[in-house]
mmCIF file of C-alpha atoms in Angstrom:
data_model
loop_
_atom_site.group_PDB
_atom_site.id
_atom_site.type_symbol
_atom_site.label_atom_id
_atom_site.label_comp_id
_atom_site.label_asym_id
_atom_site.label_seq_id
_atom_site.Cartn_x
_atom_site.Cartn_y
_atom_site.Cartn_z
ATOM 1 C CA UNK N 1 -156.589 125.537 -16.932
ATOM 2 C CA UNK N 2 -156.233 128.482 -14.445
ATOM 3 C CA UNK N 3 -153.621 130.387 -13.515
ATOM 4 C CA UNK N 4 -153.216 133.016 -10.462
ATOM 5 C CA UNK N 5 -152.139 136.854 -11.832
ATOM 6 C CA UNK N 6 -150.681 139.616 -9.677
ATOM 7 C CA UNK N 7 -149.854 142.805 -10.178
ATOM 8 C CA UNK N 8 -147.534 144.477 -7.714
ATOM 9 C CA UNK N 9 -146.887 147.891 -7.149
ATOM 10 C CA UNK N 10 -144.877 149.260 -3.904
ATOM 11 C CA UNK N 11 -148.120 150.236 -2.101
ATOM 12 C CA UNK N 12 -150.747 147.133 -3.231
ATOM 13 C CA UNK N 13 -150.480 143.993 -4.472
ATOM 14 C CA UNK N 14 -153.646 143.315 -6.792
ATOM 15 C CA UNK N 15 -154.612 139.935 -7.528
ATOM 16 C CA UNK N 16 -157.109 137.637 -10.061
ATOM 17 C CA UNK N 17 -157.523 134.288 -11.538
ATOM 18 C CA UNK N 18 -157.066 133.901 -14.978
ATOM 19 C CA UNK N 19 -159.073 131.289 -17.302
ATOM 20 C CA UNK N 20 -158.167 129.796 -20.684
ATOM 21 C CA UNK N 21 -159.503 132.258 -22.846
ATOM 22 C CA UNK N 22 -157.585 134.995 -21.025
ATOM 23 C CA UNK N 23 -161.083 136.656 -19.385
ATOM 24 C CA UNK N 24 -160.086 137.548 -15.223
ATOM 25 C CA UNK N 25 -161.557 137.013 -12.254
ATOM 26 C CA UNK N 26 -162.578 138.927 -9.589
ATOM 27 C CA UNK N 27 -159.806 141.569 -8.170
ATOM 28 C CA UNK N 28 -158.433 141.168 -4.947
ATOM 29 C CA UNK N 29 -156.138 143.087 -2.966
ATOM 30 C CA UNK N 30 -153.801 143.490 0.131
ATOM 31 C CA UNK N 31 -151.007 146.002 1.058
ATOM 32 C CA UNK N 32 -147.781 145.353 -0.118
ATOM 33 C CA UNK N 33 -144.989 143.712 3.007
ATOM 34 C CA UNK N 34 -142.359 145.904 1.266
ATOM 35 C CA UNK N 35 -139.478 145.199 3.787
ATOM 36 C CA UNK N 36 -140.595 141.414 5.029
ATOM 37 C CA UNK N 37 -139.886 139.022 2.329
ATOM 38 C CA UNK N 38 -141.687 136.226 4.473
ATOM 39 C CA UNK N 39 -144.568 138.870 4.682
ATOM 40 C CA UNK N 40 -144.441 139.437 1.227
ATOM 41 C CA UNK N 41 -144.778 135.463 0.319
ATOM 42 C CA UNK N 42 -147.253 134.622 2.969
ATOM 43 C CA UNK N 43 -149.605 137.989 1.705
ATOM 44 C CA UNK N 44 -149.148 136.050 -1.969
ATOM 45 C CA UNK N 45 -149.532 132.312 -0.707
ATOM 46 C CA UNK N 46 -153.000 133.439 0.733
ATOM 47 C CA UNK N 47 -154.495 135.065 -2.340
ATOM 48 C CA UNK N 48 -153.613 131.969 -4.134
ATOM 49 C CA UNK N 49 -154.803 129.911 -1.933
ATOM 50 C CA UNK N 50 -158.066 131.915 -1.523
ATOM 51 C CA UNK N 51 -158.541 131.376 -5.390
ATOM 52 C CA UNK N 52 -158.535 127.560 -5.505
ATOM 53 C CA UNK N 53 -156.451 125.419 -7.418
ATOM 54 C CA UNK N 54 -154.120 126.898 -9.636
ATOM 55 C CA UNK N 55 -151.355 125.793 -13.050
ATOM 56 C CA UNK N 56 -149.104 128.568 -12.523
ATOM 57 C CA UNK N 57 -148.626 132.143 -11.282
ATOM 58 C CA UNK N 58 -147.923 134.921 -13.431
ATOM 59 C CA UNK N 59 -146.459 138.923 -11.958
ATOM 60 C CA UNK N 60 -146.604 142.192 -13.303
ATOM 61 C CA UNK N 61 -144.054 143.962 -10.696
ATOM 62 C CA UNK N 62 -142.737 147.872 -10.522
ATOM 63 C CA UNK N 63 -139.128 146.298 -11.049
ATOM 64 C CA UNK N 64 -136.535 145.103 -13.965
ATOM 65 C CA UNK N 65 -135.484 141.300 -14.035
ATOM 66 C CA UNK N 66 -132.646 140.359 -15.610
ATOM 67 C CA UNK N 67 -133.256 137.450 -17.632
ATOM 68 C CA UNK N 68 -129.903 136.382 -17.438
ATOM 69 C CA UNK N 69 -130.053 135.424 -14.061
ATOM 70 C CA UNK N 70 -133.289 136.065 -12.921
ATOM 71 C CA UNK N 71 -132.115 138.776 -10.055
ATOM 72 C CA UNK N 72 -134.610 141.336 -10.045
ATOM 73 C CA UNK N 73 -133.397 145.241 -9.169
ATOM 74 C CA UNK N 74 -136.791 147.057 -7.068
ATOM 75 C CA UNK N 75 -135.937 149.972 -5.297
ATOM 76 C CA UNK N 76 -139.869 150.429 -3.497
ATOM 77 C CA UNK N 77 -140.322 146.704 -2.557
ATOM 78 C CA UNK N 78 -136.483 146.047 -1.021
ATOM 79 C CA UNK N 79 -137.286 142.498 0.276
ATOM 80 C CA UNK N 80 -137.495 141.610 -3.319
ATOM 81 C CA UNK N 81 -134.214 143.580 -4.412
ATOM 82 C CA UNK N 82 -131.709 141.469 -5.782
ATOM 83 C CA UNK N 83 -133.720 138.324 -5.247
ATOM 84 C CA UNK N 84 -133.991 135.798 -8.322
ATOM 85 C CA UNK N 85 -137.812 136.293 -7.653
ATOM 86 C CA UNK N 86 -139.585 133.653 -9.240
ATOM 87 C CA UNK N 87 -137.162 130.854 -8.159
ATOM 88 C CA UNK N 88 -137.509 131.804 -4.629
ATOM 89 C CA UNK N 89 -141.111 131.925 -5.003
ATOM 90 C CA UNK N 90 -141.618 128.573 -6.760
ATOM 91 C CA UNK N 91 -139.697 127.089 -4.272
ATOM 92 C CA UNK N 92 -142.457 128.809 -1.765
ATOM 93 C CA UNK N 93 -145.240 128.020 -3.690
ATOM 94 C CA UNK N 94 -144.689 124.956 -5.565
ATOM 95 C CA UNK N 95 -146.021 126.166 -8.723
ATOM 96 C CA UNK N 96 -144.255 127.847 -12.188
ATOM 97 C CA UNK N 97 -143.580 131.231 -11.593
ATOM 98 C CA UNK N 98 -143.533 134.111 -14.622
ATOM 99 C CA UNK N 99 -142.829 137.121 -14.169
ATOM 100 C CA UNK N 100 -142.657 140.737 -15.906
ATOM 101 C CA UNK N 101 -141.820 144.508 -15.659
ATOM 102 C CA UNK N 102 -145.103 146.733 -15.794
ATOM 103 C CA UNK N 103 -144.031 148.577 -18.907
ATOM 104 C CA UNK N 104 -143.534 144.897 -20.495
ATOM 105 C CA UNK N 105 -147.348 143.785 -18.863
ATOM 106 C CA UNK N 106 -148.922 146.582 -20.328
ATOM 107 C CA UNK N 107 -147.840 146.152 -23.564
ATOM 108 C CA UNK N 108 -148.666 142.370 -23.799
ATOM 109 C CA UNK N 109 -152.344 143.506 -22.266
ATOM 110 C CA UNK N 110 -152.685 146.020 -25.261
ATOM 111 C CA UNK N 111 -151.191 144.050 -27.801
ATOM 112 C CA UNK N 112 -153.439 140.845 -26.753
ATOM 113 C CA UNK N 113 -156.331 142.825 -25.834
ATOM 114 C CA UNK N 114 -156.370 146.451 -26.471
ATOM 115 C CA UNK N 115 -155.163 148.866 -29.063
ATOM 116 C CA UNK N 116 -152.608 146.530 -30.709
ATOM 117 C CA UNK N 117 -154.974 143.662 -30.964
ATOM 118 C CA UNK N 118 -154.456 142.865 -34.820
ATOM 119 C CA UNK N 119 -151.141 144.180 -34.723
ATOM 120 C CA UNK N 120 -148.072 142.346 -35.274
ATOM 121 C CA UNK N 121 -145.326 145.086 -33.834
ATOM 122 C CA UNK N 122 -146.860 146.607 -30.670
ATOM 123 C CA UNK N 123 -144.913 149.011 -28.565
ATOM 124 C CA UNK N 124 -146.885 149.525 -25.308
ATOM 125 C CA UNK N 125 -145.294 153.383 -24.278
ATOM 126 C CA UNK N 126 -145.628 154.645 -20.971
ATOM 127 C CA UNK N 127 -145.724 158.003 -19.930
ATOM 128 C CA UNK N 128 -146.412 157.895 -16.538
ATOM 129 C CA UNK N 129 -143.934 159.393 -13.523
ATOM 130 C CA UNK N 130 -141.296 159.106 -15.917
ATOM 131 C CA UNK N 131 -141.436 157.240 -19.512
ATOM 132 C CA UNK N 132 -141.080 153.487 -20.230
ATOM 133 C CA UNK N 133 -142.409 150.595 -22.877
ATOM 134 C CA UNK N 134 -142.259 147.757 -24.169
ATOM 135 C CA UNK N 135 -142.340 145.679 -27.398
ATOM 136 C CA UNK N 136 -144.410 142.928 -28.567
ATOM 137 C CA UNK N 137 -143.954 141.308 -31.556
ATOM 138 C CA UNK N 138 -145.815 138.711 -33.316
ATOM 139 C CA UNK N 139 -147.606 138.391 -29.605
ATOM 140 C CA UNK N 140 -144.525 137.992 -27.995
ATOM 141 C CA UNK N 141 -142.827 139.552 -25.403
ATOM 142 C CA UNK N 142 -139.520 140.943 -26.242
ATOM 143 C CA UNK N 143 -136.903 140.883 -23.648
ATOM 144 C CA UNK N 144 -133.144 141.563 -23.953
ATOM 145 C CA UNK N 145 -129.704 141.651 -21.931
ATOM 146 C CA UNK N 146 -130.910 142.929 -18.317
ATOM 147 C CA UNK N 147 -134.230 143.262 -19.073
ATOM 148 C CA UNK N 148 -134.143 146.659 -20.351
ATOM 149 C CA UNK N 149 -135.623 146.049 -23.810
ATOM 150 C CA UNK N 150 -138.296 148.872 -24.180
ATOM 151 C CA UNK N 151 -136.622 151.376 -21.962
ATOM 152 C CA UNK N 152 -136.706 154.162 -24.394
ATOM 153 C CA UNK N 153 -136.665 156.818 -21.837
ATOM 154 C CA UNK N 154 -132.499 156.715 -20.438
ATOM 155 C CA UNK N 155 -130.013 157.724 -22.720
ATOM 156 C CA UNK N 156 -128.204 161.459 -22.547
ATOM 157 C CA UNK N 157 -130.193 162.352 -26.012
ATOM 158 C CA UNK N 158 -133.118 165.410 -25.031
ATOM 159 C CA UNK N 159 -132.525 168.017 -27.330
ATOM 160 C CA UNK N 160 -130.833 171.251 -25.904
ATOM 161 C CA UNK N 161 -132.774 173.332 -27.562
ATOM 162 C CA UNK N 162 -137.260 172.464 -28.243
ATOM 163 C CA UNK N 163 -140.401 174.729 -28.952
ATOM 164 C CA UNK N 164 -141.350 177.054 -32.029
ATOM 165 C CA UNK N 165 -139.458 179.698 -31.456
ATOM 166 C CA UNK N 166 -136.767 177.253 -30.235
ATOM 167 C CA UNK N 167 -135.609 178.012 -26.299
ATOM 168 C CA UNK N 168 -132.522 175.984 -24.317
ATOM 169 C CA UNK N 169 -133.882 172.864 -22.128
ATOM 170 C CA UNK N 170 -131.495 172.792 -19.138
ATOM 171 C CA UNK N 171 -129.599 169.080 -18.925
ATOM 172 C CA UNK N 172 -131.538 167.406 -15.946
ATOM 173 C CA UNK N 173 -129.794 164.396 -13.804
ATOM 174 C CA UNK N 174 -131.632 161.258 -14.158
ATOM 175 C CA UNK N 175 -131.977 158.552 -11.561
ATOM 176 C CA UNK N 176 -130.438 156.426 -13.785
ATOM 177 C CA UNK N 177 -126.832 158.373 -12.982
ATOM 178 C CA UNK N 178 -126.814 160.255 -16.527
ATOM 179 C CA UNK N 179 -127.485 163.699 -17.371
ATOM 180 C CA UNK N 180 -129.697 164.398 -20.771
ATOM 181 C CA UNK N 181 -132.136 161.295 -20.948
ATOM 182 C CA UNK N 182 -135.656 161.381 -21.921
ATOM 183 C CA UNK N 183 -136.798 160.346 -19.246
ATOM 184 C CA UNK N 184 -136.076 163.544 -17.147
ATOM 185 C CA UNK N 185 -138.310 165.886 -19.531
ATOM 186 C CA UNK N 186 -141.189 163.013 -21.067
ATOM 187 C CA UNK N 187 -143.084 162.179 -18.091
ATOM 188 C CA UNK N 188 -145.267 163.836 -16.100
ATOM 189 C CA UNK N 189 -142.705 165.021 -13.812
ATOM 190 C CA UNK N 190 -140.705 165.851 -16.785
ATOM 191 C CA UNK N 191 -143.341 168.055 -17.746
ATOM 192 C CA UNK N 192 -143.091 169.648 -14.435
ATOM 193 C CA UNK N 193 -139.660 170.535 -14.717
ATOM 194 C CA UNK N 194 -139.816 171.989 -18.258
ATOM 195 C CA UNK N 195 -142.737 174.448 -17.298
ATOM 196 C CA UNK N 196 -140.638 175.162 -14.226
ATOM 197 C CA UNK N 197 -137.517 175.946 -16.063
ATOM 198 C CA UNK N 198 -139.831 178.115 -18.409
ATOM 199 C CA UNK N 199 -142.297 179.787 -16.536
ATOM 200 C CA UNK N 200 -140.550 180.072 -12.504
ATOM 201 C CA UNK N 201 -144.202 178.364 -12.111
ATOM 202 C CA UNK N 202 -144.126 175.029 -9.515
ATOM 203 C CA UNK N 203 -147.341 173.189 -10.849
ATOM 204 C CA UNK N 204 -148.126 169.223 -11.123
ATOM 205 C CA UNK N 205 -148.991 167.747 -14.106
ATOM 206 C CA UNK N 206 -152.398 167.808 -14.165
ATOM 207 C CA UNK N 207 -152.920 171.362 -13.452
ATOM 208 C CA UNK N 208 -150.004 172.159 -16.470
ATOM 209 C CA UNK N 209 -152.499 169.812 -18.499
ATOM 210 C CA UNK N 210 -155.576 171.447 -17.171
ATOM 211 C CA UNK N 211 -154.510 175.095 -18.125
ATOM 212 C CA UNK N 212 -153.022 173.941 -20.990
ATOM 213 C CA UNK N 213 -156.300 172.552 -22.591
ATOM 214 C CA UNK N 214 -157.750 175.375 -21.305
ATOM 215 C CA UNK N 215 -155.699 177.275 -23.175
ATOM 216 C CA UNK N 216 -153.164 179.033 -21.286
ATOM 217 C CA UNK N 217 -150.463 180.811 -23.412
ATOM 218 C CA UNK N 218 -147.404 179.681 -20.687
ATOM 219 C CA UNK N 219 -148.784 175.644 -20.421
ATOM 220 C CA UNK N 220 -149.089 176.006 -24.259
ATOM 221 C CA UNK N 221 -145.289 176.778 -24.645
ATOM 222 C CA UNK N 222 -144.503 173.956 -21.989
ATOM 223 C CA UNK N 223 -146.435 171.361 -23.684
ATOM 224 C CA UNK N 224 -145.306 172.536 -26.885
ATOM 225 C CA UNK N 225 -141.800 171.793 -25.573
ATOM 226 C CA UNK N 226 -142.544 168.723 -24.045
ATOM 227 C CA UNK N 227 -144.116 167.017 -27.541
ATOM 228 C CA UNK N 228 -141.256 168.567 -29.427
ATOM 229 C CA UNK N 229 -138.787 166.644 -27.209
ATOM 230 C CA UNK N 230 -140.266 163.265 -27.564
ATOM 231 C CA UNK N 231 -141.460 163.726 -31.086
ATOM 232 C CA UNK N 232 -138.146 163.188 -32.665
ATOM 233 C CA UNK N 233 -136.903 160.265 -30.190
ATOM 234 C CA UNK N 234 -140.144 158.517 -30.880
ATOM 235 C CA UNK N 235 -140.443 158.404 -34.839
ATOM 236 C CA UNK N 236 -136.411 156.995 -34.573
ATOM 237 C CA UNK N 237 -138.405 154.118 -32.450
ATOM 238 C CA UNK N 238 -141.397 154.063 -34.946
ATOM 239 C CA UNK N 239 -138.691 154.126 -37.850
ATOM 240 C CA UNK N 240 -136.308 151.214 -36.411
ATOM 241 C CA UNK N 241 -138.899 148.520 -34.584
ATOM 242 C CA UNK N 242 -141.693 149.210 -37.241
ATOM 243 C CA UNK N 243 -144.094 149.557 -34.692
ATOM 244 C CA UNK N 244 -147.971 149.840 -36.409
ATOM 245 C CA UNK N 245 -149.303 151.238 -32.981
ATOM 246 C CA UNK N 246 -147.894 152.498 -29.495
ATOM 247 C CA UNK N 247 -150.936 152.514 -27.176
ATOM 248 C CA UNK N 248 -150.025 154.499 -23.998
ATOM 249 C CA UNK N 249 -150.569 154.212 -20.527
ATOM 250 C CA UNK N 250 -149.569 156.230 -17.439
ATOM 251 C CA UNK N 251 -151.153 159.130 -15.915
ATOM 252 C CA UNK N 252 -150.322 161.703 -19.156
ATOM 253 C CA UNK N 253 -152.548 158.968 -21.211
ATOM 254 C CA UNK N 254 -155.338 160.539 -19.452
ATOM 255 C CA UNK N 255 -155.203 163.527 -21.953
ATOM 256 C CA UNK N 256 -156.641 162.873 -25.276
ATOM 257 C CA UNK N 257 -156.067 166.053 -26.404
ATOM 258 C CA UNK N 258 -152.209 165.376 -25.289
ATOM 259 C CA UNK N 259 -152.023 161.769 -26.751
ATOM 260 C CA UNK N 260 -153.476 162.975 -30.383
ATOM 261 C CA UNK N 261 -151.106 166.052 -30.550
ATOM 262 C CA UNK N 262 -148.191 163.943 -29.564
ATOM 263 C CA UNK N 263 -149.457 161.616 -32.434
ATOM 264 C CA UNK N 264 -149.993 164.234 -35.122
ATOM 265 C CA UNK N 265 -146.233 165.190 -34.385
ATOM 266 C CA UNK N 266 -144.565 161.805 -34.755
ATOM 267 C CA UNK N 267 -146.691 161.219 -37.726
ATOM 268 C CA UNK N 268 -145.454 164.778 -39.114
ATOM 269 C CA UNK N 269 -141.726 162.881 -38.583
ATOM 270 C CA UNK N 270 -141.858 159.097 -39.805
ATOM 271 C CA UNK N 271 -140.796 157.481 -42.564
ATOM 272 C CA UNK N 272 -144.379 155.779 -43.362
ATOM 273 C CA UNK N 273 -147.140 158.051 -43.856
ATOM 274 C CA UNK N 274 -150.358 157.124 -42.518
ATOM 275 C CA UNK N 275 -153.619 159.405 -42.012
ATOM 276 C CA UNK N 276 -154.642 156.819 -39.118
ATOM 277 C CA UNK N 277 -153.377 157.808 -35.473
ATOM 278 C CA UNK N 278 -150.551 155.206 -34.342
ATOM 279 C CA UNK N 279 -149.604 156.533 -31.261
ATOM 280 C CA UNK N 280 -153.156 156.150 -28.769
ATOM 281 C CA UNK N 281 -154.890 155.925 -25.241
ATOM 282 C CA UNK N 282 -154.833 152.452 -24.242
ATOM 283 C CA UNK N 283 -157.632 150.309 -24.443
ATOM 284 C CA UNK N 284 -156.628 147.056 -22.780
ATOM 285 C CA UNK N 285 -158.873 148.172 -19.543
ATOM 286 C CA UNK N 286 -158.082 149.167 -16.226
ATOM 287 C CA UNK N 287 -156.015 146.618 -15.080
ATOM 288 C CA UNK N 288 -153.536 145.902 -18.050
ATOM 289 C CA UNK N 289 -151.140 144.745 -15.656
ATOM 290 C CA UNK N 290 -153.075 142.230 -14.567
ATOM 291 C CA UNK N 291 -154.332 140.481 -17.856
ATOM 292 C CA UNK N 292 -150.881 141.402 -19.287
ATOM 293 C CA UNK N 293 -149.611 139.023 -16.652
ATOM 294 C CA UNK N 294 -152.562 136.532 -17.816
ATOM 295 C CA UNK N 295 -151.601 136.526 -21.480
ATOM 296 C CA UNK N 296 -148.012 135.888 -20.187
ATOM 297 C CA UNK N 297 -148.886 133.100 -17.844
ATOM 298 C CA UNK N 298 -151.470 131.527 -20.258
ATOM 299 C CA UNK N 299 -148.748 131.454 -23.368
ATOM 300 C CA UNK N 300 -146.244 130.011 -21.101
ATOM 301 C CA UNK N 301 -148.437 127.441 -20.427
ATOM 302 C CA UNK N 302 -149.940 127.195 -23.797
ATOM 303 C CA UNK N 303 -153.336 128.008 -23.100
ATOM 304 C CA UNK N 304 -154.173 131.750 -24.849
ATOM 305 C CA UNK N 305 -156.257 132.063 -27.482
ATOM 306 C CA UNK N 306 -156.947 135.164 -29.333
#
């Protein structure tokens, strides 16, 4: 049994074989046809075809499918936006078609193969350009009505006030059309705008997390802002899914100094006391969206061990 595993993203789309016993192939990769959806099927068709016979195709995609009718909403691919993705491309390729959110691929990689492996409640948390997850229990995939499940981030609740002593967060706007959600202070351009509403300063991310671990006294106040915020949304996550481990991915993940304070914080605020860190870098390799589409593909079809 083999199946062919993509990950697509607005700029690539990375591709592998997957076996049986979940272990990938050799990565391939082409630039992603974002506005040709013909494009877009024939770049696919030929990395499949370029991988020999396969049972099945399994995606990891930058996008939210609704599982209710398949329609998939992708704002940096738009030939795929509003498509119902995988019927269109089984009918292309003639071969079952799964398919997943990133957030949702990464935490299937980590729970089959990375920090949750062991774990029966996994919640794979991204904090990345913004914040995202996904939940895994017993090793499987949780969805829900529109495929949000795991979308922790939107919701108008960021506290008005964070930080020891405590200062006002401004309300930012979020993409999403509301004004107050996570998701516009947790990530790392999140982070920007808190250390811009508190310092004047315009800095990335990875300088604030550069002078910050070098210990700057105005990055100190920012990050200690920024864990404050998501401490107290993420222990009501740890508290209501019962989550044993949240192994995080995204460009903030890089930061093990970052990861283990935001750790020792939610830790500080759950119900179930543990000395053991829960929230961690994920270990699942660097392509978890790749062999989280494997694991997906490979239970679909019955074939994953482990």
């Amino acid at each position: 049994m083999k199946i062919t595993c993509f990950d697509i993203g607005g700029s690539a789309i990375k591709c592998a074989s997957a076996a049986a016993d979940g272990s990938i192939g050799p990565l391939r990769r082409v630039p992603t046809p974002t506005n040709d959806f013909a494009a877009f099927t024939a770049a696919m068709g030929a990395l499949i075809a370029d991988g020999g016979p396969s049972d099945g195709v399994a995606i990891s995609i930058a996008g939210v499918i609704d599982p209710a009718d398949g329609r998939i909403k992708c704002a940096n691919i738009p030939c795929i936006d509003g498509r119902a993705l995988a019927a269109d491309l089984e009918d292309a390729f003639k071969l079952p078609v799964w398919i997943a959110n990133d957030a949702d691929s990464f935490a299937l990689a980590e729970a089959q193969a990375g920090a949750g492996r062991g774990h029966a409640n996994v919640f794979g948390l991204i904090l990345g350009t913004g914040v995202g997850g996904g939940l895994v229990i017993e090793g499987r995939l949780i969805g829900g009505p529109g495929g949000f499940a795991g979308e922790w981030g939107h919701g108008p609740v960021a506290a008005h006030f964070a930080g020891t002593p405590p200062v006002a967060i401004p309300r930012f706007a979020c993409g999403c059309g509301q004004t107050g959600c996570l998701d516009t202070v947790g990530g790392a351009r999140g982070l920007e705008r808190l250390h811009h509403a508190l310092h004047g300063a315009a800095l990335d991310s990875r300088q604030i997390i550069a002078a910050w671990e070098a210990g700057a006294a105005d990055a100190e106040r920012t990050v200690d802002c920024f864990i404050d915020l998501l401490c107290g949304p993420l222990a009501m996550l740890v508290n209501t899914i019962g989550a044993s481990v949240l192994p995080v991915g995204g460009g903030l993940a890089n930061s093990a100094p970052l990861i283990a304070r935001l750790d020792s914080a939610v830790r500080g605020a759950i119900l179930r006391k543990t000395d053991g860190p829960i929230i961690v870098p994920g270990q699942a390799g660097a392509e978890p969206g790749l062999i989280g589409a494997a694991w997906l593909g490979l239970g679909k079809l019955g074939g994953a061990h482990g």
